[in-house]
Short mmCIF file of N, CA and C in Angstrom, two decimals:
data_model
loop_
_atom_site.label_atom_id
_atom_site.label_comp_id
_atom_site.label_asym_id
_atom_site.label_seq_id
_atom_site.Cartn_x
_atom_site.Cartn_y
_atom_site.Cartn_z
N MET A 1 0.55 -1.08 0.00
CA MET A 1 0.31 0.65 -0.22
C MET A 1 0.83 1.14 0.27
N ASN A 2 0.45 1.85 -0.86
CA ASN A 2 1.09 3.61 -0.65
C ASN A 2 0.27 4.61 0.26
N PRO A 3 1.57 5.09 0.82
CA PRO A 3 1.02 5.84 2.20
C PRO A 3 0.55 7.14 1.73
N ASN A 4 0.00 7.16 0.44
CA ASN A 4 -0.73 8.04 0.02
C ASN A 4 -2.25 7.56 -0.19
N ASP A 5 -2.62 6.41 -0.19
CA ASP A 5 -3.98 5.71 -0.57
C ASP A 5 -4.70 5.96 0.30
N LYS A 6 -4.39 6.61 1.57
CA LYS A 6 -5.28 7.00 2.18
C LYS A 6 -6.05 8.11 2.29
N ALA A 7 -5.21 9.28 2.01
CA ALA A 7 -6.05 9.91 1.16
C ALA A 7 -6.65 10.66 0.30
N TYR A 8 -6.39 9.38 -0.74
CA TYR A 8 -6.59 8.55 -2.06
C TYR A 8 -7.76 8.85 -1.88
N LEU A 9 -7.95 7.63 -0.88
CA LEU A 9 -9.78 7.44 -0.96
C LEU A 9 -10.68 8.50 0.01
N VAL A 10 -9.81 9.07 0.44
CA VAL A 10 -11.30 9.62 1.28
C VAL A 10 -10.99 11.57 0.37
N GLY A 11 -10.27 11.01 -0.58
CA GLY A 11 -10.45 12.85 -1.31
C GLY A 11 -11.75 12.04 -2.63
N LEU A 12 -11.28 10.81 -2.83
CA LEU A 12 -12.64 10.25 -4.11
C LEU A 12 -13.93 10.36 -3.29
N VAL A 13 -14.33 10.17 -1.65
CA VAL A 13 -15.30 10.27 -0.77
C VAL A 13 -15.70 11.80 -1.10
N THR A 14 -14.52 12.28 -0.59
CA THR A 14 -15.01 13.88 -0.17
C THR A 14 -15.75 14.65 -1.49
N GLU A 15 -15.14 13.88 -3.03
CA GLU A 15 -14.76 14.83 -3.86
C GLU A 15 -16.67 14.20 -4.67
N ALA A 16 -16.93 13.54 -4.67
CA ALA A 16 -18.65 12.93 -4.58
C ALA A 16 -19.41 13.07 -3.78
N LYS A 17 -18.78 13.77 -2.28
CA LYS A 17 -20.09 14.00 -1.24
C LYS A 17 -20.69 15.52 -1.76
N ALA A 18 -19.53 16.00 -2.41
CA ALA A 18 -19.33 17.48 -3.08
C ALA A 18 -20.18 17.46 -4.53
N ASN A 19 -20.53 16.87 -5.05
CA ASN A 19 -20.88 16.40 -6.25
C ASN A 19 -22.05 15.20 -6.44
N TYR A 20 -22.51 14.74 -5.51
CA TYR A 20 -23.79 14.10 -5.79
C TYR A 20 -24.52 13.68 -4.28
N ASN A 21 -25.73 13.55 -4.21
CA ASN A 21 -26.34 13.39 -3.21
C ASN A 21 -26.55 12.06 -2.58
N VAL A 22 -25.21 12.73 -1.49
CA VAL A 22 -24.42 11.19 -0.31
C VAL A 22 -24.86 11.34 1.02
N ASP A 23 -25.10 10.06 0.98
CA ASP A 23 -25.71 10.35 2.55
C ASP A 23 -24.76 9.85 3.60
N HIS A 24 -24.20 10.78 3.89
CA HIS A 24 -22.95 10.92 5.32
C HIS A 24 -22.70 9.84 6.40
N SER A 25 -24.09 10.08 6.63
CA SER A 25 -23.41 8.39 7.27
C SER A 25 -23.53 7.17 6.81
N GLN A 26 -23.92 6.89 5.92
CA GLN A 26 -23.96 5.65 4.64
C GLN A 26 -22.63 5.67 4.59
N VAL A 27 -21.82 6.12 4.42
CA VAL A 27 -19.90 5.57 3.81
C VAL A 27 -19.03 5.02 4.12
N TYR A 28 -18.96 3.08 3.44
CA TYR A 28 -18.43 1.90 3.74
C TYR A 28 -17.50 1.87 3.30
N ALA A 29 -16.39 0.99 3.48
CA ALA A 29 -15.74 0.98 3.25
C ALA A 29 -15.58 -1.12 2.90
N PHE A 30 -15.43 -1.49 1.66
CA PHE A 30 -15.21 -2.98 1.81
C PHE A 30 -13.95 -3.58 0.54
N GLY A 31 -13.33 -4.23 1.74
CA GLY A 31 -11.77 -5.23 0.50
C GLY A 31 -11.62 -6.45 0.69
N HIS A 32 -11.04 -6.61 -0.38
CA HIS A 32 -10.37 -8.14 0.27
C HIS A 32 -9.37 -8.04 0.02
N SER A 33 -8.94 -8.90 1.31
CA SER A 33 -7.17 -8.81 2.00
C SER A 33 -5.89 -7.67 2.09
N ASN A 34 -5.26 -6.72 1.00
CA ASN A 34 -4.73 -5.76 1.41
C ASN A 34 -5.72 -4.75 1.36
N GLY A 35 -7.00 -4.64 0.46
CA GLY A 35 -7.79 -3.75 0.84
C GLY A 35 -8.93 -3.99 1.68
N GLY A 36 -9.28 -4.99 2.35
CA GLY A 36 -9.51 -5.43 3.74
C GLY A 36 -8.57 -4.84 4.37
N LEU A 37 -7.44 -4.47 4.38
CA LEU A 37 -6.76 -4.03 6.16
C LEU A 37 -6.62 -2.47 5.35
N MET A 38 -7.09 -2.14 3.98
CA MET A 38 -7.29 0.00 4.22
C MET A 38 -8.85 -0.25 4.51
N ALA A 39 -9.59 -1.29 4.39
CA ALA A 39 -10.26 -0.94 4.87
C ALA A 39 -10.93 -0.36 6.62
N GLN A 40 -9.81 -1.23 7.30
CA GLN A 40 -9.51 -1.06 8.97
C GLN A 40 -8.98 0.16 8.89
N ILE A 41 -7.69 0.53 7.67
CA ILE A 41 -7.89 1.62 8.13
C ILE A 41 -8.73 2.71 8.45
N LEU A 42 -9.20 2.81 7.49
CA LEU A 42 -10.11 3.78 6.66
C LEU A 42 -10.81 3.75 8.41
N VAL A 43 -11.77 2.65 8.89
CA VAL A 43 -12.29 2.88 10.16
C VAL A 43 -11.85 3.42 11.07
N CYS A 44 -10.77 3.30 10.92
CA CYS A 44 -10.22 3.20 12.29
C CYS A 44 -9.60 4.85 12.35
N GLN A 45 -9.14 5.02 11.40
CA GLN A 45 -9.06 6.51 11.43
C GLN A 45 -9.44 7.54 10.54
N GLU A 46 -10.32 7.74 9.94
CA GLU A 46 -11.10 8.20 9.22
C GLU A 46 -12.68 7.88 8.67
N SER A 47 -12.99 8.04 10.33
CA SER A 47 -14.31 7.16 10.67
C SER A 47 -14.80 8.24 10.96
N ASP A 48 -14.44 9.79 10.84
CA ASP A 48 -15.76 10.95 10.24
C ASP A 48 -16.35 10.70 8.93
N THR A 49 -15.20 10.14 7.84
CA THR A 49 -16.13 9.83 6.92
C THR A 49 -16.27 8.01 6.10
N PHE A 50 -15.45 7.44 6.86
CA PHE A 50 -15.88 6.18 7.01
C PHE A 50 -16.81 5.52 7.76
N LYS A 51 -18.12 4.83 7.96
CA LYS A 51 -18.85 4.71 9.30
C LYS A 51 -18.97 3.26 9.56
N GLY A 52 -18.35 2.62 8.47
CA GLY A 52 -18.18 1.49 8.93
C GLY A 52 -17.59 0.10 7.30
N MET A 53 -17.03 -0.82 8.03
CA MET A 53 -16.73 -2.03 6.25
C MET A 53 -16.87 -3.30 6.79
N VAL A 54 -16.35 -4.05 5.68
CA VAL A 54 -16.72 -5.81 5.65
C VAL A 54 -15.04 -5.47 5.27
N GLY A 55 -13.92 -6.85 5.47
CA GLY A 55 -12.81 -7.05 5.14
C GLY A 55 -13.21 -8.85 5.01
N LEU A 56 -12.56 -8.79 3.98
CA LEU A 56 -12.17 -10.55 3.65
C LEU A 56 -11.04 -10.49 3.37
N SER A 57 -11.05 -11.94 4.27
CA SER A 57 -9.56 -11.76 4.89
C SER A 57 -8.98 -10.88 4.58
N PRO A 58 -9.06 -9.50 5.52
CA PRO A 58 -8.65 -8.29 6.06
C PRO A 58 -6.65 -8.22 6.71
N GLY A 59 -6.32 -9.27 6.90
CA GLY A 59 -5.20 -8.74 7.96
C GLY A 59 -5.56 -8.57 8.69
N VAL A 60 -4.31 -8.53 9.56
CA VAL A 60 -4.08 -7.48 11.10
C VAL A 60 -4.85 -6.34 11.45
N ILE A 61 -4.98 -5.74 11.86
CA ILE A 61 -6.37 -4.57 12.04
C ILE A 61 -4.71 -3.21 12.90
N PRO A 62 -4.92 -2.56 12.58
CA PRO A 62 -3.37 -1.48 12.19
C PRO A 62 -3.58 -0.59 13.47
N GLY A 63 -2.94 -1.38 14.01
CA GLY A 63 -2.54 -0.29 15.57
C GLY A 63 -4.06 0.30 16.75
N LYS A 64 -4.03 1.04 17.35
CA LYS A 64 -5.09 1.22 18.48
C LYS A 64 -6.38 1.81 18.03
N CYS A 65 -7.30 1.79 17.43
CA CYS A 65 -8.54 2.08 17.44
C CYS A 65 -9.45 3.19 18.56
N TRP A 66 -9.04 3.20 19.55
CA TRP A 66 -10.12 3.23 20.62
C TRP A 66 -10.94 4.51 20.32
N GLU A 67 -11.03 5.34 19.50
CA GLU A 67 -11.61 6.55 19.04
C GLU A 67 -12.23 6.81 17.87
N THR A 68 -12.67 5.33 17.30
CA THR A 68 -13.07 5.32 15.70
C THR A 68 -14.65 5.33 16.16
N LYS A 69 -14.96 6.06 15.23
CA LYS A 69 -16.64 6.95 15.36
C LYS A 69 -17.44 5.72 14.30
N ALA A 70 -16.28 4.74 13.89
CA ALA A 70 -17.38 4.26 13.31
C ALA A 70 -17.92 3.23 14.05
N THR A 71 -19.23 2.09 13.53
CA THR A 71 -20.10 1.37 14.09
C THR A 71 -20.30 0.32 13.85
N LYS A 72 -19.81 0.05 12.46
CA LYS A 72 -20.42 -1.36 11.55
C LYS A 72 -18.57 -2.13 11.34
N VAL A 73 -19.01 -2.94 11.76
CA VAL A 73 -17.49 -4.44 11.58
C VAL A 73 -18.10 -5.56 10.77
N LEU A 74 -17.33 -5.38 9.81
CA LEU A 74 -18.22 -7.11 9.52
C LEU A 74 -16.50 -7.55 8.92
N MET A 75 -15.76 -8.71 9.46
CA MET A 75 -14.64 -9.64 9.17
C MET A 75 -14.94 -11.10 8.60
N VAL A 76 -14.23 -11.41 7.37
CA VAL A 76 -15.34 -12.36 6.42
C VAL A 76 -13.56 -13.06 6.26
N SER A 77 -13.42 -14.31 6.78
CA SER A 77 -11.98 -14.88 6.60
C SER A 77 -13.31 -17.15 6.51
N GLY A 78 -11.47 -17.47 5.49
CA GLY A 78 -12.43 -18.95 5.48
C GLY A 78 -11.08 -20.15 6.57
N ASN A 79 -12.06 -20.84 6.51
CA ASN A 79 -10.76 -21.39 8.15
C ASN A 79 -9.95 -22.01 7.35
N GLU A 80 -9.74 -21.92 6.43
CA GLU A 80 -8.65 -23.07 5.71
C GLU A 80 -7.48 -21.91 5.03
N ASP A 81 -7.53 -20.90 5.68
CA ASP A 81 -6.97 -19.79 5.09
C ASP A 81 -5.41 -19.89 5.15
N LEU A 82 -4.45 -19.93 4.11
CA LEU A 82 -3.63 -20.44 4.38
C LEU A 82 -2.37 -19.18 4.12
N TYR A 83 -2.72 -18.08 3.69
CA TYR A 83 -1.78 -16.57 3.82
C TYR A 83 -2.27 -16.22 5.93
N LEU A 84 -3.24 -16.25 6.13
CA LEU A 84 -4.12 -16.01 7.46
C LEU A 84 -4.65 -16.98 8.19
N ALA A 85 -4.00 -17.02 9.07
CA ALA A 85 -4.15 -18.20 10.15
C ALA A 85 -6.36 -17.69 10.65
N PRO A 86 -6.99 -19.01 10.61
CA PRO A 86 -8.20 -18.60 10.65
C PRO A 86 -8.75 -17.82 12.01
N CYS A 87 -7.59 -17.89 13.35
CA CYS A 87 -7.82 -17.01 14.27
C CYS A 87 -7.41 -15.54 14.61
N VAL A 88 -6.45 -15.19 12.78
CA VAL A 88 -6.35 -13.85 12.60
C VAL A 88 -7.04 -13.03 12.79
N ASN A 89 -8.43 -13.37 11.63
CA ASN A 89 -9.89 -12.93 11.56
C ASN A 89 -10.89 -12.76 13.06
N ALA A 90 -10.52 -13.64 13.71
CA ALA A 90 -11.27 -13.78 14.58
C ALA A 90 -11.10 -12.71 15.79
N ASP A 91 -9.10 -13.20 16.65
CA ASP A 91 -8.66 -12.22 16.74
C ASP A 91 -9.10 -10.34 16.63
N ASN A 92 -9.01 -10.38 15.43
CA ASN A 92 -9.64 -8.84 14.88
C ASN A 92 -10.63 -8.53 15.12
N ALA A 93 -12.20 -9.31 15.13
CA ALA A 93 -13.56 -9.31 14.92
C ALA A 93 -13.31 -8.71 16.53
N LYS A 94 -12.42 -9.99 17.62
CA LYS A 94 -11.98 -9.88 19.01
C LYS A 94 -12.07 -8.81 19.55
N ARG A 95 -10.94 -7.44 18.44
CA ARG A 95 -10.24 -5.69 19.29
C ARG A 95 -11.58 -5.13 18.82
N TRP A 96 -12.01 -5.99 17.66
CA TRP A 96 -13.10 -4.05 17.19
C TRP A 96 -14.49 -4.27 18.20
N GLY A 97 -14.54 -5.45 18.83
CA GLY A 97 -15.77 -5.59 19.79
C GLY A 97 -15.24 -4.75 21.28
N GLY A 98 -13.74 -5.16 21.29
CA GLY A 98 -13.62 -4.61 22.44
C GLY A 98 -13.21 -2.76 22.33
N TYR A 99 -12.79 -1.98 21.16
CA TYR A 99 -13.33 -0.74 20.63
C TYR A 99 -14.63 -0.23 21.00
N PHE A 100 -15.81 -1.52 20.50
CA PHE A 100 -16.59 -1.38 20.20
C PHE A 100 -17.68 -1.54 21.53
N LYS A 101 -16.81 -1.36 22.61
CA LYS A 101 -17.30 -2.06 24.13
C LYS A 101 -18.68 -2.87 24.10
N CYS A 102 -18.81 -4.27 23.51
CA CYS A 102 -19.00 -5.50 23.46
C CYS A 102 -18.85 -6.16 24.49
N GLY A 103 -19.71 -7.33 24.65
CA GLY A 103 -19.74 -8.77 25.23
C GLY A 103 -18.20 -9.03 25.18
N GLU A 104 -17.68 -10.09 25.40
CA GLU A 104 -16.19 -10.26 25.57
C GLU A 104 -16.87 -10.92 24.68
N THR A 105 -17.03 -12.36 24.63
CA THR A 105 -17.51 -13.48 24.23
C THR A 105 -18.96 -13.57 22.79
N PRO A 106 -18.33 -13.77 21.98
CA PRO A 106 -19.49 -13.83 21.00
C PRO A 106 -20.37 -15.23 20.96
N SER A 107 -21.60 -15.23 19.88
CA SER A 107 -22.40 -15.94 20.31
C SER A 107 -22.75 -16.44 18.76
N LEU A 108 -23.24 -17.77 18.54
CA LEU A 108 -22.81 -17.83 17.22
C LEU A 108 -24.85 -17.84 17.12
N GLU A 109 -24.93 -17.07 15.50
CA GLU A 109 -26.11 -16.28 15.86
C GLU A 109 -26.72 -17.48 14.48
N THR A 110 -26.17 -17.55 13.52
CA THR A 110 -26.82 -18.18 12.36
C THR A 110 -25.86 -19.00 11.56
N ARG A 111 -26.33 -19.82 9.95
CA ARG A 111 -25.20 -20.02 9.77
C ARG A 111 -26.16 -19.86 8.29
N LEU A 112 -25.07 -19.36 7.26
CA LEU A 112 -24.75 -18.90 5.28
C LEU A 112 -25.14 -19.67 4.49
N GLY A 113 -25.37 -20.05 4.08
CA GLY A 113 -24.71 -20.51 2.50
C GLY A 113 -24.20 -19.61 1.40
N LEU A 114 -22.61 -18.97 1.27
CA LEU A 114 -22.55 -17.98 0.97
C LEU A 114 -21.58 -18.49 -0.61
N ASP A 115 -20.64 -19.66 -0.69
CA ASP A 115 -20.57 -20.00 -1.15
C ASP A 115 -20.95 -20.57 -2.95
N CYS A 116 -20.68 -20.18 -3.70
CA CYS A 116 -21.00 -19.60 -5.28
C CYS A 116 -22.65 -19.70 -5.49
N GLU A 117 -22.67 -19.62 -6.49
CA GLU A 117 -25.19 -19.55 -6.99
C GLU A 117 -25.02 -20.80 -6.64
N GLU A 118 -26.46 -21.25 -6.02
CA GLU A 118 -26.33 -22.60 -5.45
C GLU A 118 -27.05 -23.16 -7.29
N GLY A 119 -26.85 -24.49 -7.37
CA GLY A 119 -26.86 -24.99 -8.27
C GLY A 119 -25.07 -25.40 -8.85
N ALA A 120 -24.18 -24.25 -9.12
CA ALA A 120 -23.16 -24.04 -10.00
C ALA A 120 -22.06 -24.85 -10.10
N ALA A 121 -21.42 -25.32 -11.11
CA ALA A 121 -20.59 -26.87 -10.75
C ALA A 121 -19.40 -26.33 -9.64
N ALA A 122 -19.18 -27.44 -9.37
CA ALA A 122 -17.39 -27.40 -8.34
C ALA A 122 -16.44 -27.45 -9.78
N ASP A 123 -15.78 -26.50 -9.81
CA ASP A 123 -14.70 -26.15 -10.78
C ASP A 123 -13.06 -26.65 -9.85
N TYR A 124 -12.75 -28.12 -10.61
CA TYR A 124 -11.62 -28.47 -9.66
C TYR A 124 -10.38 -28.38 -10.25
N ASP A 125 -10.23 -27.17 -10.87
CA ASP A 125 -8.87 -26.41 -11.03
C ASP A 125 -8.12 -26.57 -10.47
N SER A 126 -7.39 -27.70 -10.64
CA SER A 126 -5.70 -28.07 -9.65
C SER A 126 -5.53 -26.54 -8.62
N TYR A 127 -4.82 -25.41 -9.99
CA TYR A 127 -4.32 -24.55 -9.50
C TYR A 127 -5.37 -23.62 -7.80
N TYR A 128 -6.29 -23.47 -7.85
CA TYR A 128 -6.83 -23.08 -6.80
C TYR A 128 -7.17 -23.86 -6.43
N ASP A 129 -7.76 -24.93 -6.75
CA ASP A 129 -8.09 -26.04 -5.65
C ASP A 129 -7.05 -26.47 -3.97
N GLN A 130 -5.33 -26.20 -4.82
CA GLN A 130 -4.68 -26.51 -4.14
C GLN A 130 -5.03 -25.42 -2.30
N TRP A 131 -5.82 -24.30 -2.51
CA TRP A 131 -6.30 -23.50 -1.72
C TRP A 131 -7.63 -23.64 -1.25
N LYS A 132 -8.36 -24.54 -1.82
CA LYS A 132 -9.37 -24.42 -1.44
C LYS A 132 -10.57 -23.28 -2.40
N ASP A 133 -10.16 -22.28 -3.16
CA ASP A 133 -9.96 -21.37 -3.56
C ASP A 133 -11.08 -21.61 -5.21
N HIS A 134 -12.39 -20.52 -4.85
CA HIS A 134 -12.77 -20.78 -5.88
C HIS A 134 -13.59 -22.22 -7.07
N ASN A 135 -13.18 -23.17 -6.11
CA ASN A 135 -14.15 -24.26 -6.75
C ASN A 135 -14.74 -24.45 -6.49
N CYS A 136 -16.23 -23.46 -5.50
CA CYS A 136 -17.87 -23.92 -5.80
C CYS A 136 -18.08 -25.48 -5.02
N ALA A 137 -17.65 -25.62 -4.21
CA ALA A 137 -17.05 -26.65 -3.49
C ALA A 137 -18.09 -27.59 -2.41
N LEU A 138 -17.87 -26.56 -1.89
CA LEU A 138 -19.22 -25.97 -0.35
C LEU A 138 -19.92 -26.18 -0.43
N LYS A 139 -21.15 -26.98 0.19
CA LYS A 139 -22.66 -27.15 -0.03
C LYS A 139 -23.32 -26.44 1.60
N GLY A 140 -24.30 -26.34 1.41
CA GLY A 140 -25.25 -25.50 2.27
C GLY A 140 -24.57 -24.79 2.81
N ALA A 141 -25.39 -24.69 4.26
CA ALA A 141 -24.99 -23.20 5.24
C ALA A 141 -23.25 -23.40 5.31
N GLU A 142 -22.40 -23.32 4.94
CA GLU A 142 -20.97 -23.53 5.23
C GLU A 142 -20.45 -22.44 5.94
N THR A 143 -20.77 -20.99 6.27
CA THR A 143 -20.34 -19.81 6.80
C THR A 143 -21.05 -19.96 8.19
N ALA A 144 -20.75 -19.38 9.57
CA ALA A 144 -20.83 -19.40 11.06
C ALA A 144 -21.03 -18.13 10.97
N VAL A 145 -21.39 -17.37 11.66
CA VAL A 145 -22.05 -16.03 12.29
C VAL A 145 -21.94 -15.82 13.44
N GLU A 146 -20.70 -15.22 13.68
CA GLU A 146 -20.73 -14.75 15.44
C GLU A 146 -20.79 -13.56 15.15
N VAL A 147 -21.68 -12.94 16.87
CA VAL A 147 -22.41 -11.87 17.11
C VAL A 147 -21.89 -11.64 18.47
N TRP A 148 -20.60 -10.79 18.23
CA TRP A 148 -21.07 -9.18 19.60
C TRP A 148 -22.09 -8.99 20.04
N GLU A 149 -22.49 -8.67 21.22
CA GLU A 149 -23.75 -8.51 22.09
C GLU A 149 -23.29 -7.56 22.40
N GLY A 150 -24.12 -6.01 22.69
CA GLY A 150 -24.19 -4.60 23.82
C GLY A 150 -22.95 -4.35 23.55
N CYS A 151 -22.94 -3.72 22.19
CA CYS A 151 -21.29 -2.74 21.32
C CYS A 151 -22.47 -1.14 21.35
N GLU A 152 -21.57 -0.88 22.21
CA GLU A 152 -21.49 0.77 22.53
C GLU A 152 -20.69 1.64 22.02
N GLY A 153 -20.32 2.11 21.32
CA GLY A 153 -18.44 2.46 21.25
C GLY A 153 -18.79 4.04 20.90
N PRO A 154 -17.98 4.90 20.74
CA PRO A 154 -17.67 6.24 20.56
C PRO A 154 -18.29 7.27 19.86
N GLY A 155 -18.81 5.91 18.43
CA GLY A 155 -19.74 6.60 17.46
C GLY A 155 -20.93 5.95 17.81
N GLY A 156 -21.77 5.30 19.03
CA GLY A 156 -23.09 5.42 19.76
C GLY A 156 -23.54 3.75 19.38
N LYS A 157 -23.89 2.99 19.05
CA LYS A 157 -24.72 1.62 19.20
C LYS A 157 -23.92 1.17 17.96
N SER A 158 -23.03 0.19 18.25
CA SER A 158 -22.70 -0.90 16.89
C SER A 158 -22.48 -1.93 17.07
N LYS A 159 -21.85 -2.49 15.70
CA LYS A 159 -21.99 -3.75 15.81
C LYS A 159 -20.75 -4.39 15.16
N VAL A 160 -20.43 -5.75 15.57
CA VAL A 160 -19.51 -6.36 15.10
C VAL A 160 -20.01 -8.11 14.54
N ARG A 161 -19.89 -8.62 13.96
CA ARG A 161 -20.03 -10.31 13.14
C ARG A 161 -18.44 -10.78 12.66
N LEU A 162 -18.76 -11.53 12.87
CA LEU A 162 -17.50 -12.23 12.31
C LEU A 162 -17.98 -13.76 11.47
N TRP A 163 -17.89 -13.79 10.30
CA TRP A 163 -18.17 -14.73 9.10
C TRP A 163 -17.05 -15.63 8.68
N THR A 164 -17.35 -16.38 9.16
CA THR A 164 -16.01 -18.27 9.18
C THR A 164 -16.81 -19.06 8.28
N MET A 165 -16.24 -18.94 6.60
CA MET A 165 -16.71 -19.70 5.30
C MET A 165 -15.31 -20.89 6.24
N GLU A 166 -16.52 -22.24 6.23
CA GLU A 166 -15.59 -23.52 7.23
C GLU A 166 -14.99 -24.25 5.13
N GLY A 167 -14.15 -24.49 5.46
CA GLY A 167 -13.40 -25.40 4.00
C GLY A 167 -13.03 -24.74 2.86
N SER A 168 -12.93 -23.30 3.23
CA SER A 168 -12.58 -21.70 2.45
C SER A 168 -11.27 -21.05 3.20
N SER A 169 -10.76 -20.29 1.73
CA SER A 169 -9.54 -19.66 2.53
C SER A 169 -9.39 -18.52 1.64
N ASP A 170 -8.39 -17.57 0.98
CA ASP A 170 -8.60 -16.60 0.66
C ASP A 170 -9.23 -15.42 0.10
N SER A 171 -10.10 -16.72 -0.82
CA SER A 171 -10.35 -15.96 -1.52
C SER A 171 -11.78 -16.46 -2.07
N PRO A 172 -12.78 -17.51 -1.43
CA PRO A 172 -13.43 -17.79 -2.20
C PRO A 172 -14.79 -17.53 -3.17
N ALA A 173 -15.44 -18.14 -3.61
CA ALA A 173 -16.53 -17.88 -4.85
C ALA A 173 -17.08 -17.53 -4.34
N LEU A 174 -17.29 -16.28 -4.04
CA LEU A 174 -18.94 -15.89 -3.45
C LEU A 174 -20.20 -16.26 -4.55
N SER A 175 -21.30 -16.10 -3.57
CA SER A 175 -22.37 -16.11 -5.00
C SER A 175 -22.84 -14.50 -4.53
N SER A 176 -24.40 -14.55 -5.30
CA SER A 176 -25.18 -13.00 -4.97
C SER A 176 -25.60 -12.56 -3.47
N ALA A 177 -25.68 -13.84 -2.60
CA ALA A 177 -26.52 -13.67 -1.61
C ALA A 177 -25.26 -13.16 -0.19
N PHE A 178 -23.65 -13.24 -0.57
CA PHE A 178 -22.63 -12.95 0.26
C PHE A 178 -22.90 -11.58 0.05
N THR A 179 -23.36 -10.65 -1.20
CA THR A 179 -23.12 -9.17 -1.28
C THR A 179 -24.32 -8.68 -0.77
N GLN A 180 -25.38 -8.98 -0.73
CA GLN A 180 -26.88 -9.29 -0.34
C GLN A 180 -26.77 -8.51 1.22
N LYS A 181 -26.20 -9.74 1.71
CA LYS A 181 -25.72 -10.09 3.26
C LYS A 181 -25.31 -8.68 3.40
N ALA A 182 -24.23 -8.89 3.41
CA ALA A 182 -22.76 -7.51 3.41
C ALA A 182 -23.44 -6.55 3.67
N LEU A 183 -23.77 -6.27 2.39
CA LEU A 183 -24.91 -4.69 1.79
C LEU A 183 -25.60 -4.66 3.94
N ARG A 184 -26.83 -5.85 3.62
CA ARG A 184 -28.39 -5.58 4.60
C ARG A 184 -27.02 -5.36 5.57
N PHE A 185 -25.62 -5.88 6.68
CA PHE A 185 -25.26 -5.73 7.57
C PHE A 185 -24.77 -4.89 7.84
N LEU A 186 -24.61 -3.52 6.95
CA LEU A 186 -24.04 -2.29 6.56
C LEU A 186 -25.39 -1.40 6.39
N LEU A 187 -26.19 -1.69 5.92
CA LEU A 187 -27.21 -0.51 6.04
C LEU A 187 -28.34 -0.98 7.21
N GLU A 188 -28.73 -1.86 7.55
CA GLU A 188 -29.50 -2.15 8.41
C GLU A 188 -28.87 -1.07 9.86
N ASP A 189 -29.83 -0.75 10.26
CA ASP A 189 -29.67 -0.36 11.81
C ASP A 189 -29.40 -1.88 13.10
#
């Protein structure tokens, strides 16, 4: 990441707000891998602009975020990620729960099916299959949804979720249900 990436992204949002009808309370960051790390940086250090984030295999949370005014953090990871141990994203979610003053232990809320579209053919490409990515081989409700309750951070009522995709790694083949549910997480109170 370039040290000016953060300023560039904040500038894009500032320009959009100046030229379009943007709801300032509904600006979120969404990123995968290094983009997920940047999403965390934005909600940690630029929470006057970014109110929440979704990070897919986002890496370690950057620094301390005790003063963030962001209110929504969704961490998504595969339990067979070869780049980041699954405990890294679980620890990240727990740290965000600490920043938002949530209960210490999450509860399992539900399970979701987010890998590929229903009925998609499994693709056993040996290149991808070695990392269990992009193969559409997961069936059923493979994603555990953990919820931290009672969150009240500096920005007000807050929420933290961890979605762990069992049998998946860094780059799962996501269904449209993933996008719908991630957006619902960000847009609902």
